[in-house]
Each structure stands twice: as structure tokens, then as C-alpha cells.
GROMACS .gro file of C-alpha atoms in nm:
model
   78
    1MET     CA    1   1.913  -1.359   0.318
    2PHE     CA    2   2.286  -1.367   0.333
    3ALA     CA    3   2.560  -1.119   0.320
    4ILE     CA    4   2.930  -1.161   0.250
    5VAL     CA    5   3.171  -1.015   0.496
    6TYR     CA    6   3.546  -0.994   0.523
    7LYS     CA    7   3.673  -1.247   0.761
    8SER     CA    8   3.926  -1.011   0.907
    9ASP     CA    9   3.701  -0.737   1.021
   10GLY     CA   10   3.334  -0.833   0.949
   11PHE     CA   11   3.289  -0.543   0.691
   12PRO     CA   12   3.023  -0.643   0.438
   13ILE     CA   13   3.037  -0.616   0.062
   14CYS     CA   14   2.842  -0.298  -0.019
   15ARG     CA   15   2.703  -0.134  -0.325
   16GLN     CA   16   2.797   0.233  -0.375
   17ILE     CA   17   2.499   0.430  -0.476
   18PRO     CA   18   2.541   0.815  -0.497
   19GLY     CA   19   2.364   1.001  -0.233
   20VAL     CA   20   2.301   0.691  -0.020
   21SER     CA   21   2.491   0.657   0.305
   22PRO     CA   22   2.593   0.415   0.442
   23ASP     CA   23   2.641   0.216   0.132
   24PRO     CA   24   2.374  -0.069   0.108
   25VAL     CA   25   2.491  -0.413   0.202
   26VAL     CA   26   2.460  -0.653  -0.094
   27THR     CA   27   2.250  -0.960  -0.016
   28TRP     CA   28   2.216  -1.302  -0.166
   29GLY     CA   29   1.905  -1.503  -0.139
   30THR     CA   30   2.062  -1.826  -0.025
   31GLU     CA   31   2.374  -1.936   0.152
   32ALA     CA   32   2.466  -2.148  -0.152
   33ALA     CA   33   2.437  -1.843  -0.382
   34ALA     CA   34   2.663  -1.635  -0.160
   35LYS     CA   35   2.921  -1.914  -0.120
   36ALA     CA   36   2.913  -1.955  -0.499
   37PHE     CA   37   2.987  -1.589  -0.556
   38ILE     CA   38   3.270  -1.613  -0.306
   39ALA     CA   39   3.414  -1.919  -0.476
   40SER     CA   40   3.387  -1.754  -0.820
   41LYS     CA   41   3.614  -1.472  -0.700
   42ASN     CA   42   3.858  -1.709  -0.529
   43GLY     CA   43   3.766  -1.532  -0.197
   44ASP     CA   44   3.741  -1.837   0.030
   45ALA     CA   45   4.031  -1.722   0.239
   46ASP     CA   46   3.910  -1.369   0.286
   47PHE     CA   47   3.532  -1.379   0.288
   48GLN     CA   48   3.247  -1.565   0.448
   49ALA     CA   49   2.871  -1.579   0.395
   50VAL     CA   50   2.661  -1.478   0.707
   51ALA     CA   51   2.286  -1.504   0.751
   52ILE     CA   52   2.122  -1.168   0.802
   53THR     CA   53   2.019  -1.198   1.182
   54ASP     CA   54   1.989  -0.933   1.441
   55ASP     CA   55   2.330  -1.037   1.578
   56ALA     CA   56   2.489  -1.021   1.224
   57MET     CA   57   2.337  -0.678   1.157
   58ASP     CA   58   2.477  -0.542   1.475
   59LYS     CA   59   2.812  -0.661   1.381
   60MET     CA   60   2.808  -0.524   1.037
   61ALA     CA   61   2.692  -0.187   1.162
   62LEU     CA   62   2.982  -0.184   1.416
   63ALA     CA   63   3.221  -0.265   1.138
   64MET     CA   64   3.076   0.002   0.917
   65GLY     CA   65   3.071   0.258   1.209
   66CYS     CA   66   2.701   0.346   1.172
   67PRO     CA   67   2.390   0.269   1.375
   68VAL     CA   68   2.224  -0.049   1.282
   69GLY     CA   69   1.901   0.131   1.202
   70SER     CA   70   2.098   0.293   0.913
   71LEU     CA   71   2.175  -0.023   0.739
   72SER     CA   72   1.999  -0.090   0.399
   73PHE     CA   73   2.019  -0.382   0.183
   74ASP     CA   74   2.051  -0.437  -0.193
   75PRO     CA   75   1.987  -0.782  -0.339
   76TYR     CA   76   2.252  -0.919  -0.576
   77PRO     CA   77   2.279  -0.862  -0.869
   78GLY     CA   78   2.097  -0.555  -0.782
   0.00000   0.00000   0.00000
């Protein structure tokens, strides 16, 4: 799985679901799919695809200001 994060602060693209907090991190099944999404939005300068690893999850949780155990994931297109 891959997430897309802002290059500037590592905050991931999330999906807003009423009553769910923090917002679920949107994931893509492959790096190619995540990069294709970024390119389709002309976001190469601002976003990057990252593999969902323990280290990446720690960084996303820090950027979101929540414990890593609170992260949830939502596959694109959801």
C-alpha cells in the first residue's frame, strides 16, 4: 500500500468521514497508481507517494498530531 503525502510537512491525503477521527489516510495499491494520481492532479511539486511502513506511519501520525495506533486507512477510490 502507498499513501500520498505533502512534501512540505508529510501530512497525508485523508478522506473525511463523519464521526471518524482522525480522518482515514487514503491508500493506493501500488506506487504506480499513487504516482499516476499525483500526476493527474499536476501535484508532482507538492506531493509524493510513500510506502506504508512502520516508519512512514510514525511520520504520518506525527504530522496529523495523533497516536500511530489511531491511524486508519481507506483504499482509493474508497
